[in-house]
Amino acid sequence: MIEQVRIVLRNSGLINPEDIDDYISVRGYEALVKCLTESSPEDIIQTVKASGLRGRGGGGFPTGIKWEVTAASESDEKFVICNADEGDPGAFMDRAVLEGDPHSVMEAMTIAGYCIGSSKGIIYIRAEYPLAIERLNTAIAQSYEYGFLGENIFGTDFSFDIELKFGAGAFVCGEETSLIKSVEGKRGEPVVKPPYPAESGLWGKPTLVNNVETYANISPIILNGAQWFRSFGDEKSPGTKVFALAGKVNKVGLVEVPMGTTLRQVIFEVGGGIKNGKEFKAVQTGGPSGGCITSENLDTPITYDNLKAIDSMMGSGGMIVLDEDDCMVNVAKFYLEFSLDESCGKCTPCRIGNTRLWEMLDDITKGRADDNTMEKLEVLCNTIKKSALCGLGQASPNPVLSTMKYFRDEYLEHINDKKCRAGVCKALIDYAINPDKCIGCTLCARNCPVMCIHGEPKKTHVIDQDKCIKCGSCLSSCKFGAVYYS
Amino acid sequence: MATETDTREIHIPANLLDELDRYIGDLKIDLNSERRKGYLIQILHKAQSLFGFLPEPLQIIISQKLNISHAEISGVISFYNYFTATPKGRYRISVCMGTACFVKGGEKLLEEFEKFLEIKAGEVTPDGKYSIDALRCIGACGLAPVVMINDKIYGNVTVKQVGDIIEDCLLMEAEA
Amino acid sequence: MKKITDMKSYLEVKNELSEIKKQNTNSKILIGYGTCGIAAGAGEIYEALEESIISGEILNCELVKVGCVGYCHAEPTIELQYPDGTSVLLGNLHPHTVPEVVAGYLSNFKKKGKHVLEKNVTCDVTKV
């Protein structure tokens, strides 16, 4: 049985997030005091580098190097930003950290400010998280009272302030250049990198952008050392990762496990297996930029590189479990719809390419696709991947590509046989009643919203196909398994 | 759609405008600095929380106060899903369409609400009482599928509960 | 509030806080008060427990609102921290029965039962 290891979630649910004393009593802010009074910025950056911590927002870029580069940029002004724009549908670990342990993030941001030579921190947070915003505001006010924030912290010449900036419901703003545009009060459209934010970010000044979970790792690393951190996880991906396990799994929730734990352990041991005894079909990681992983790859140890090798990605840590009732073409369409909706419209491959992709997928789910569709899909996916401007666009075809690769037969079934085995694509299914099983209980007829099921009590019922809207309520209401779809 | 102009008469209450004025004043914005734009989004948040939506006359007022062109402000409003230039219902029904909710039947819930209220997502009922929106993940995936009425979250919602939820709104209205 | 100026003053504050904690012989009831918890009814659980503390049905304990421990499937959840430092995490609670359930666990610092999700959630290795 795999044990959870709580580094990021060490205090979440155990301390009162609205009381700074509770945080201090579990060695909160000790790392900050240690850094400012005993260490040089160079030493701290070396420790973070040596720990091998990689960005937990999804990309996995080494955090220490990011800090080092930003520290080396010459400027009269620099910024530290915390990316709390958790837009990935199905991920909620950042929200849990901010609601449960806001000081851990602020402490790390202040340490980062000291390291790179910045006196201004900004937490860019989704407006959809009102509770997290409230707790952060409380935490910031309390921090000033003790002198963990403000002018000349601990009598040094280092000053640091933290301010909140709110997102406004744009997924693309999780991308760091878009995020910066949004903080500047503009439309959150991404810009070409380089220059990286480390050189020219907010208001053209060097800017360090890290994710909530990344920051939450910093204080334990400083207090316990890089080697301690490396004792968890894997050589290239040290430490732990928090996953938001959701979908058709028994124990939905947040899970923090060492990197290198297998998907099977997470889903079946920690997650307690699939709901209602159904068959596992796939697990989606990486959100709209990731892919679907099938049962044959369930024993893959979770690391940044391993997930990439099986056509998915770590992403921010959302893990959606799918079962036999989910149609993979429809899932791909769902993610594409998301990317399409969230595309900022600046570059053509993303704006128009994704629209065309969506139309093709829509054709497949409605039985209008022809033999060429698969090939066209593939070509267009690869074109978008190569030519889109930012991470959102480049990654948007990933769910399509990965489902096409691992569930090709399901696509072909939709196209050639006009069949959806999961019974999701309405245009491809007809509901019918098996006369051998129907006892004429009338339950389906009473539940039918369009009253298209006819039959006398205690006699076999029949569905009027012309009127049927394929809502499936007859299927879910029948207690005798008489309703089926074909 | 955010860009459509509302044909109904738009009334901007003076007391709310005063409150917005005070809020902007407290920010002590340097109107000559390029960085004044950094305050725009939080001011729009404040304005929308006061007025419920961001009608064009209000946009123009904000534009004058911040010395930012109206076109730029309108561009920002249309970019972000959170902002709306048209009014919403008194009861804003938001059906979560995050992945977890989607695989657990969020789409069916949305359809049911649309059928029940006879409006589409993004629309308001003629009496101005209800509006329906598809919402991106609100991070309550553990309770999927989730529906939010104004700021209250309903978890593990089934299609059959849709009527009850609407009834809940009626109760809230009766209490208010 | 005392300003912290260096390691010495930090440790003074911290040790003082730990000392207060140590001397506190009350049990703590930590209520998972994150967005998910609230949506699942943590507010009602809090009220029910608050009432039974006022009425004397539950004795010698404090109520604290905390963030989420991640057991979304079993929300609302609470963690009972006993005076000896051990703890037990309870889930699938209902406002009507929660005072009785909690009183039962507190009466003999129980660690087993149908509501138990995990024991001693604090793991030493990360409790830095």
JSON list of N, CA and C in Angstrom, two decimals, chain A residues 179-221:
[
{"chain": "A", "resi": 179, "resn": "LEU", "atom": "N", "xyz": [-0.31, 35.96, -18.47]},
{"chain": "A", "resi": 179, "resn": "LEU", "atom": "CA", "xyz": [-0.55, 36.37, -17.09]},
{"chain": "A", "resi": 179, "resn": "LEU", "atom": "C", "xyz": [0.00, 37.76, -16.85]},
{"chain": "A", "resi": 180, "resn": "ILE", "atom": "N", "xyz": [1.21, 38.00, -17.36]},
{"chain": "A", "resi": 180, "resn": "ILE", "atom": "CA", "xyz": [1.83, 39.30, -17.17]},
{"chain": "A", "resi": 180, "resn": "ILE", "atom": "C", "xyz": [1.02, 40.40, -17.86]},
{"chain": "A", "resi": 181, "resn": "LYS", "atom": "N", "xyz": [0.55, 40.08, -19.08]},
{"chain": "A", "resi": 181, "resn": "LYS", "atom": "CA", "xyz": [-0.29, 41.06, -19.80]},
{"chain": "A", "resi": 181, "resn": "LYS", "atom": "C", "xyz": [-1.54, 41.38, -18.96]},
{"chain": "A", "resi": 182, "resn": "SER", "atom": "N", "xyz": [-2.11, 40.35, -18.37]},
{"chain": "A", "resi": 182, "resn": "SER", "atom": "CA", "xyz": [-3.32, 40.54, -17.59]},
{"chain": "A", "resi": 182, "resn": "SER", "atom": "C", "xyz": [-3.05, 41.38, -16.34]},
{"chain": "A", "resi": 183, "resn": "VAL", "atom": "N", "xyz": [-1.91, 41.17, -15.70]},
{"chain": "A", "resi": 183, "resn": "VAL", "atom": "CA", "xyz": [-1.55, 41.98, -14.53]},
{"chain": "A", "resi": 183, "resn": "VAL", "atom": "C", "xyz": [-1.39, 43.45, -14.96]},
{"chain": "A", "resi": 184, "resn": "GLU", "atom": "N", "xyz": [-0.96, 43.63, -16.19]},
{"chain": "A", "resi": 184, "resn": "GLU", "atom": "CA", "xyz": [-0.81, 45.00, -16.71]},
{"chain": "A", "resi": 184, "resn": "GLU", "atom": "C", "xyz": [-2.15, 45.61, -17.11]},
{"chain": "A", "resi": 185, "resn": "GLY", "atom": "N", "xyz": [-3.23, 44.86, -16.90]},
{"chain": "A", "resi": 185, "resn": "GLY", "atom": "CA", "xyz": [-4.57, 45.37, -17.19]},
{"chain": "A", "resi": 185, "resn": "GLY", "atom": "C", "xyz": [-4.95, 45.29, -18.65]},
{"chain": "A", "resi": 186, "resn": "LYS", "atom": "N", "xyz": [-4.26, 44.40, -19.38]},
{"chain": "A", "resi": 186, "resn": "LYS", "atom": "CA", "xyz": [-4.56, 44.28, -20.81]},
{"chain": "A", "resi": 186, "resn": "LYS", "atom": "C", "xyz": [-5.26, 42.97, -21.09]},
{"chain": "A", "resi": 187, "resn": "ARG", "atom": "N", "xyz": [-5.66, 42.77, -22.34]},
{"chain": "A", "resi": 187, "resn": "ARG", "atom": "CA", "xyz": [-6.17, 41.48, -22.76]},
{"chain": "A", "resi": 187, "resn": "ARG", "atom": "C", "xyz": [-5.04, 40.47, -22.57]},
{"chain": "A", "resi": 188, "resn": "GLY", "atom": "N", "xyz": [-5.37, 39.31, -22.01]},
{"chain": "A", "resi": 188, "resn": "GLY", "atom": "CA", "xyz": [-4.31, 38.35, -21.68]},
{"chain": "A", "resi": 188, "resn": "GLY", "atom": "C", "xyz": [-3.81, 37.56, -22.87]},
{"chain": "A", "resi": 189, "resn": "GLU", "atom": "N", "xyz": [-3.28, 38.27, -23.87]},
{"chain": "A", "resi": 189, "resn": "GLU", "atom": "CA", "xyz": [-2.77, 37.57, -25.04]},
{"chain": "A", "resi": 189, "resn": "GLU", "atom": "C", "xyz": [-1.29, 37.29, -24.86]},
{"chain": "A", "resi": 190, "resn": "PRO", "atom": "N", "xyz": [-0.87, 36.07, -25.19]},
{"chain": "A", "resi": 190, "resn": "PRO", "atom": "CA", "xyz": [0.54, 35.72, -24.99]},
{"chain": "A", "resi": 190, "resn": "PRO", "atom": "C", "xyz": [1.45, 36.43, -25.99]},
{"chain": "A", "resi": 191, "resn": "VAL", "atom": "N", "xyz": [2.71, 36.53, -25.66]},
{"chain": "A", "resi": 191, "resn": "VAL", "atom": "CA", "xyz": [3.68, 37.06, -26.61]},
{"chain": "A", "resi": 191, "resn": "VAL", "atom": "C", "xyz": [4.79, 36.03, -26.82]},
{"chain": "A", "resi": 192, "resn": "VAL", "atom": "N", "xyz": [5.51, 36.20, -27.90]},
{"chain": "A", "resi": 192, "resn": "VAL", "atom": "CA", "xyz": [6.54, 35.23, -28.25]},
{"chain": "A", "resi": 192, "resn": "VAL", "atom": "C", "xyz": [7.68, 35.29, -27.24]},
{"chain": "A", "resi": 193, "resn": "LYS", "atom": "N", "xyz": [8.14, 34.08, -26.83]},
{"chain": "A", "resi": 193, "resn": "LYS", "atom": "CA", "xyz": [9.34, 34.02, -25.99]},
{"chain": "A", "resi": 193, "resn": "LYS", "atom": "C", "xyz": [10.47, 33.52, -26.87]},
{"chain": "A", "resi": 194, "resn": "PRO", "atom": "N", "xyz": [11.73, 33.91, -26.73]},
{"chain": "A", "resi": 194, "resn": "PRO", "atom": "CA", "xyz": [12.19, 34.98, -25.86]},
{"chain": "A", "resi": 194, "resn": "PRO", "atom": "C", "xyz": [11.73, 36.37, -26.34]},
{"chain": "A", "resi": 195, "resn": "PRO", "atom": "N", "xyz": [11.91, 37.40, -25.55]},
{"chain": "A", "resi": 195, "resn": "PRO", "atom": "CA", "xyz": [12.55, 37.41, -24.24]},
{"chain": "A", "resi": 195, "resn": "PRO", "atom": "C", "xyz": [11.68, 36.73, -23.19]},
{"chain": "A", "resi": 196, "resn": "TYR", "atom": "N", "xyz": [12.32, 35.98, -22.31]},
{"chain": "A", "resi": 196, "resn": "TYR", "atom": "CA", "xyz": [11.61, 35.34, -21.22]},
{"chain": "A", "resi": 196, "resn": "TYR", "atom": "C", "xyz": [11.30, 36.38, -20.14]},
{"chain": "A", "resi": 197, "resn": "PRO", "atom": "N", "xyz": [10.26, 36.09, -19.32]},
{"chain": "A", "resi": 197, "resn": "PRO", "atom": "CA", "xyz": [9.95, 37.03, -18.24]},
{"chain": "A", "resi": 197, "resn": "PRO", "atom": "C", "xyz": [11.14, 37.29, -17.32]},
{"chain": "A", "resi": 198, "resn": "ALA", "atom": "N", "xyz": [12.03, 36.31, -17.21]},
{"chain": "A", "resi": 198, "resn": "ALA", "atom": "CA", "xyz": [13.19, 36.49, -16.35]},
{"chain": "A", "resi": 198, "resn": "ALA", "atom": "C", "xyz": [14.04, 37.68, -16.80]},
{"chain": "A", "resi": 199, "resn": "GLU", "atom": "N", "xyz": [13.93, 38.00, -18.11]},
{"chain": "A", "resi": 199, "resn": "GLU", "atom": "CA", "xyz": [14.68, 39.18, -18.61]},
{"chain": "A", "resi": 199, "resn": "GLU", "atom": "C", "xyz": [13.76, 40.39, -18.73]},
{"chain": "A", "resi": 200, "resn": "SER", "atom": "N", "xyz": [12.61, 40.15, -19.34]},
{"chain": "A", "resi": 200, "resn": "SER", "atom": "CA", "xyz": [11.69, 41.27, -19.55]},
{"chain": "A", "resi": 200, "resn": "SER", "atom": "C", "xyz": [10.26, 40.77, -19.33]},
{"chain": "A", "resi": 201, "resn": "GLY", "atom": "N", "xyz": [9.74, 41.08, -18.16]},
{"chain": "A", "resi": 201, "resn": "GLY", "atom": "CA", "xyz": [8.41, 40.59, -17.81]},
{"chain": "A", "resi": 201, "resn": "GLY", "atom": "C", "xyz": [7.45, 41.72, -17.55]},
{"chain": "A", "resi": 202, "resn": "LEU", "atom": "N", "xyz": [6.95, 41.77, -16.31]},
{"chain": "A", "resi": 202, "resn": "LEU", "atom": "CA", "xyz": [5.97, 42.79, -15.95]},
{"chain": "A", "resi": 202, "resn": "LEU", "atom": "C", "xyz": [6.56, 44.19, -16.10]},
{"chain": "A", "resi": 203, "resn": "TRP", "atom": "N", "xyz": [5.86, 45.05, -16.80]},
{"chain": "A", "resi": 203, "resn": "TRP", "atom": "CA", "xyz": [6.29, 46.42, -17.12]},
{"chain": "A", "resi": 203, "resn": "TRP", "atom": "C", "xyz": [7.72, 46.42, -17.70]},
{"chain": "A", "resi": 204, "resn": "GLY", "atom": "N", "xyz": [8.05, 45.33, -18.40]},
{"chain": "A", "resi": 204, "resn": "GLY", "atom": "CA", "xyz": [9.37, 45.25, -19.04]},
{"chain": "A", "resi": 204, "resn": "GLY", "atom": "C", "xyz": [10.51, 44.95, -18.08]},
{"chain": "A", "resi": 205, "resn": "LYS", "atom": "N", "xyz": [10.18, 44.64, -16.83]},
{"chain": "A", "resi": 205, "resn": "LYS", "atom": "CA", "xyz": [11.23, 44.38, -15.83]},
{"chain": "A", "resi": 205, "resn": "LYS", "atom": "C", "xyz": [11.38, 42.86, -15.62]},
{"chain": "A", "resi": 206, "resn": "PRO", "atom": "N", "xyz": [12.57, 42.43, -15.15]},
{"chain": "A", "resi": 206, "resn": "PRO", "atom": "CA", "xyz": [12.76, 40.99, -14.89]},
{"chain": "A", "resi": 206, "resn": "PRO", "atom": "C", "xyz": [11.73, 40.48, -13.88]},
{"chain": "A", "resi": 207, "resn": "THR", "atom": "N", "xyz": [11.11, 39.36, -14.21]},
{"chain": "A", "resi": 207, "resn": "THR", "atom": "CA", "xyz": [10.00, 38.86, -13.39]},
{"chain": "A", "resi": 207, "resn": "THR", "atom": "C", "xyz": [10.12, 37.35, -13.20]},
{"chain": "A", "resi": 208, "resn": "LEU", "atom": "N", "xyz": [9.95, 36.94, -11.96]},
{"chain": "A", "resi": 208, "resn": "LEU", "atom": "CA", "xyz": [9.99, 35.51, -11.65]},
{"chain": "A", "resi": 208, "resn": "LEU", "atom": "C", "xyz": [8.54, 35.03, -11.49]},
{"chain": "A", "resi": 209, "resn": "VAL", "atom": "N", "xyz": [8.15, 34.05, -12.31]},
{"chain": "A", "resi": 209, "resn": "VAL", "atom": "CA", "xyz": [6.80, 33.52, -12.19]},
{"chain": "A", "resi": 209, "resn": "VAL", "atom": "C", "xyz": [6.89, 32.05, -11.77]},
{"chain": "A", "resi": 210, "resn": "ASN", "atom": "N", "xyz": [6.34, 31.71, -10.62]},
{"chain": "A", "resi": 210, "resn": "ASN", "atom": "CA", "xyz": [6.26, 30.32, -10.19]},
{"chain": "A", "resi": 210, "resn": "ASN", "atom": "C", "xyz": [4.84, 30.00, -9.76]},
{"chain": "A", "resi": 211, "resn": "ASN", "atom": "N", "xyz": [4.54, 28.73, -9.78]},
{"chain": "A", "resi": 211, "resn": "ASN", "atom": "CA", "xyz": [3.21, 28.26, -9.43]},
{"chain": "A", "resi": 211, "resn": "ASN", "atom": "C", "xyz": [3.07, 28.08, -7.91]},
{"chain": "A", "resi": 212, "resn": "VAL", "atom": "N", "xyz": [1.85, 28.07, -7.44]},
{"chain": "A", "resi": 212, "resn": "VAL", "atom": "CA", "xyz": [1.54, 27.92, -6.01]},
{"chain": "A", "resi": 212, "resn": "VAL", "atom": "C", "xyz": [2.25, 26.70, -5.39]},
{"chain": "A", "resi": 213, "resn": "GLU", "atom": "N", "xyz": [2.09, 25.58, -6.05]},
{"chain": "A", "resi": 213, "resn": "GLU", "atom": "CA", "xyz": [2.64, 24.34, -5.48]},
{"chain": "A", "resi": 213, "resn": "GLU", "atom": "C", "xyz": [4.17, 24.39, -5.44]},
{"chain": "A", "resi": 214, "resn": "THR", "atom": "N", "xyz": [4.77, 25.01, -6.44]},
{"chain": "A", "resi": 214, "resn": "THR", "atom": "CA", "xyz": [6.22, 25.15, -6.45]},
{"chain": "A", "resi": 214, "resn": "THR", "atom": "C", "xyz": [6.67, 25.93, -5.21]},
{"chain": "A", "resi": 215, "resn": "TYR", "atom": "N", "xyz": [6.02, 27.05, -4.97]},
{"chain": "A", "resi": 215, "resn": "TYR", "atom": "CA", "xyz": [6.38, 27.87, -3.80]},
{"chain": "A", "resi": 215, "resn": "TYR", "atom": "C", "xyz": [6.20, 27.09, -2.50]},
{"chain": "A", "resi": 216, "resn": "ALA", "atom": "N", "xyz": [5.14, 26.29, -2.43]},
{"chain": "A", "resi": 216, "resn": "ALA", "atom": "CA", "xyz": [4.85, 25.58, -1.19]},
{"chain": "A", "resi": 216, "resn": "ALA", "atom": "C", "xyz": [5.94, 24.58, -0.82]},
{"chain": "A", "resi": 217, "resn": "ASN", "atom": "N", "xyz": [6.79, 24.23, -1.79]},
{"chain": "A", "resi": 217, "resn": "ASN", "atom": "CA", "xyz": [7.90, 23.31, -1.52]},
{"chain": "A", "resi": 217, "resn": "ASN", "atom": "C", "xyz": [9.13, 23.99, -0.93]},
{"chain": "A", "resi": 218, "resn": "ILE", "atom": "N", "xyz": [9.22, 25.31, -1.07]},
{"chain": "A", "resi": 218, "resn": "ILE", "atom": "CA", "xyz": [10.47, 26.02, -0.79]},
{"chain": "A", "resi": 218, "resn": "ILE", "atom": "C", "xyz": [10.89, 25.96, 0.69]},
{"chain": "A", "resi": 219, "resn": "SER", "atom": "N", "xyz": [9.99, 26.32, 1.60]},
{"chain": "A", "resi": 219, "resn": "SER", "atom": "CA", "xyz": [10.39, 26.37, 3.01]},
{"chain": "A", "resi": 219, "resn": "SER", "atom": "C", "xyz": [10.90, 25.02, 3.53]},
{"chain": "A", "resi": 220, "resn": "PRO", "atom": "N", "xyz": [10.19, 23.91, 3.27]},
{"chain": "A", "resi": 220, "resn": "PRO", "atom": "CA", "xyz": [10.74, 22.62, 3.72]},
{"chain": "A", "resi": 220, "resn": "PRO", "atom": "C", "xyz": [12.13, 22.34, 3.15]},
{"chain": "A", "resi": 221, "resn": "ILE", "atom": "N", "xyz": [12.37, 22.75, 1.90]},
{"chain": "A", "resi": 221, "resn": "ILE", "atom": "CA", "xyz": [13.69, 22.50, 1.30]},
{"chain": "A", "resi": 221, "resn": "ILE", "atom": "C", "xyz": [14.75, 23.28, 2.06]}
]
